[in-house]
């Protein structure tokens, strides 16, 4: 007897194989945030690079700043951490928060 979940799993395996996606990178949590990690917005665009994790704030490197000012992001915006830091805000929303 074939279950729908078996078909979905087989389809996912096929897509991974044909797209070359391989195995997903495991999440490591906020404690895994390290300097040099890219911060990726909810819309998939790069926001910056982590310079430091200071308590409940991510400090981004000055080199990636769109306006030459050092910026910070609250840890509460972090959705997940794998090889990159993924946040819940779009890049436009992040930049707008830096304006005001």
Short mmCIF file of C-alpha atoms in Angstrom, two decimals:
data_model
loop_
_atom_site.label_atom_id
_atom_site.label_comp_id
_atom_site.label_asym_id
_atom_site.label_seq_id
_atom_site.Cartn_x
_atom_site.Cartn_y
_atom_site.Cartn_z
CA UNK A 1 0.00 0.00 0.00
CA UNK A 2 1.41 3.38 -1.04
CA UNK A 3 0.73 6.38 1.17
CA UNK A 4 0.66 9.99 0.02
CA UNK A 5 3.55 10.81 2.36
CA UNK A 6 5.67 8.17 0.59
CA UNK A 7 4.92 9.79 -2.77
CA UNK A 8 5.80 13.24 -1.44
CA UNK A 9 9.04 11.95 0.07
CA UNK A 10 9.96 10.27 -3.22
CA UNK A 11 9.18 13.44 -5.16
CA UNK A 12 11.32 15.49 -2.77
CA UNK A 13 14.22 13.05 -3.12
CA UNK A 14 13.92 13.27 -6.91
CA UNK A 15 13.91 17.09 -6.83
CA UNK A 16 16.93 17.22 -4.53
CA UNK A 17 18.82 14.81 -6.77
CA UNK A 18 18.01 16.55 -10.05
CA UNK A 19 18.56 20.06 -8.65
CA UNK A 20 21.79 19.09 -6.92
CA UNK A 21 20.54 20.34 -3.58
CA UNK A 22 21.93 17.50 -1.48
CA UNK A 23 21.37 17.36 2.23
CA UNK A 24 20.19 20.48 4.06
CA UNK A 25 22.62 22.20 6.39
CA UNK A 26 21.56 21.64 9.99
CA UNK A 27 20.42 24.62 12.02
CA UNK A 28 22.66 25.55 14.94
CA UNK A 29 20.57 28.19 16.73
CA UNK A 30 21.42 31.71 17.83
CA UNK A 31 24.35 30.44 19.91
CA UNK A 32 25.93 29.39 16.61
CA UNK A 33 26.15 32.95 15.28
CA UNK A 34 29.78 33.83 14.58
CA UNK A 35 31.61 36.84 13.13
CA UNK A 36 31.81 36.67 9.35
CA UNK A 37 28.43 35.00 8.83
CA UNK A 38 26.18 36.56 6.18
CA UNK A 39 22.81 37.91 7.31
CA UNK A 40 20.07 37.04 4.82
CA UNK A 41 16.70 38.81 4.78
CA UNK A 42 13.28 37.15 4.50
CA UNK A 43 13.28 38.05 0.80
CA UNK A 44 16.59 36.23 0.31
CA UNK A 45 18.80 39.29 -0.07
CA UNK A 46 22.00 39.91 1.84
CA UNK A 47 21.66 42.51 4.60
CA UNK A 48 25.23 42.42 5.86
CA UNK A 49 27.84 40.39 7.69
CA UNK A 50 27.99 39.71 11.42
CA UNK A 51 30.82 41.54 13.16
CA UNK A 52 29.83 40.63 16.71
CA UNK A 53 26.99 39.18 18.78
CA UNK A 54 26.57 41.47 21.77
CA UNK A 55 23.96 40.03 24.11
CA UNK A 56 20.66 40.40 22.26
CA UNK A 57 22.04 42.42 19.34
CA UNK A 58 23.83 41.50 16.13
CA UNK A 59 26.46 44.07 15.20
CA UNK A 60 27.09 44.17 11.46
CA UNK A 61 30.39 45.00 9.82
CA UNK A 62 30.92 48.54 8.71
CA UNK A 63 32.24 47.44 5.31
CA UNK A 64 28.79 46.18 4.23
CA UNK A 65 26.86 49.20 5.47
CA UNK A 66 24.80 50.85 2.71
CA UNK A 67 25.30 54.28 4.31
CA UNK A 68 28.71 54.05 6.01
CA UNK A 69 27.20 53.75 9.50
CA UNK A 70 27.56 50.73 11.79
CA UNK A 71 24.19 48.97 12.14
CA UNK A 72 22.65 46.55 14.62
CA UNK A 73 19.85 43.99 14.42
CA UNK A 74 17.89 42.54 17.35
CA UNK A 75 18.41 38.82 17.90
CA UNK A 76 14.62 38.55 18.04
CA UNK A 77 14.61 38.98 14.26
CA UNK A 78 16.61 35.78 13.74
CA UNK A 79 14.51 33.09 12.10
CA UNK A 80 17.19 30.41 11.89
CA UNK A 81 20.94 29.94 11.78
CA UNK A 82 22.75 27.49 9.55
CA UNK A 83 25.76 28.59 7.48
CA UNK A 84 24.06 31.99 7.38
CA UNK A 85 21.88 34.03 9.72
CA UNK A 86 18.34 34.21 8.32
CA UNK A 87 16.09 36.97 9.62
CA UNK A 88 12.33 37.52 9.54
CA UNK A 89 12.44 40.99 7.95
CA UNK A 90 12.84 41.98 4.30
CA UNK A 91 15.92 43.98 3.34
CA UNK A 92 13.71 47.01 2.68
CA UNK A 93 12.18 46.74 6.17
CA UNK A 94 15.63 46.44 7.75
CA UNK A 95 16.96 49.48 5.89
CA UNK A 96 13.81 51.41 6.80
CA UNK A 97 14.36 50.58 10.50
CA UNK A 98 17.85 52.08 10.20
CA UNK A 99 16.39 55.34 8.88
CA UNK A 100 14.31 56.12 11.95
#
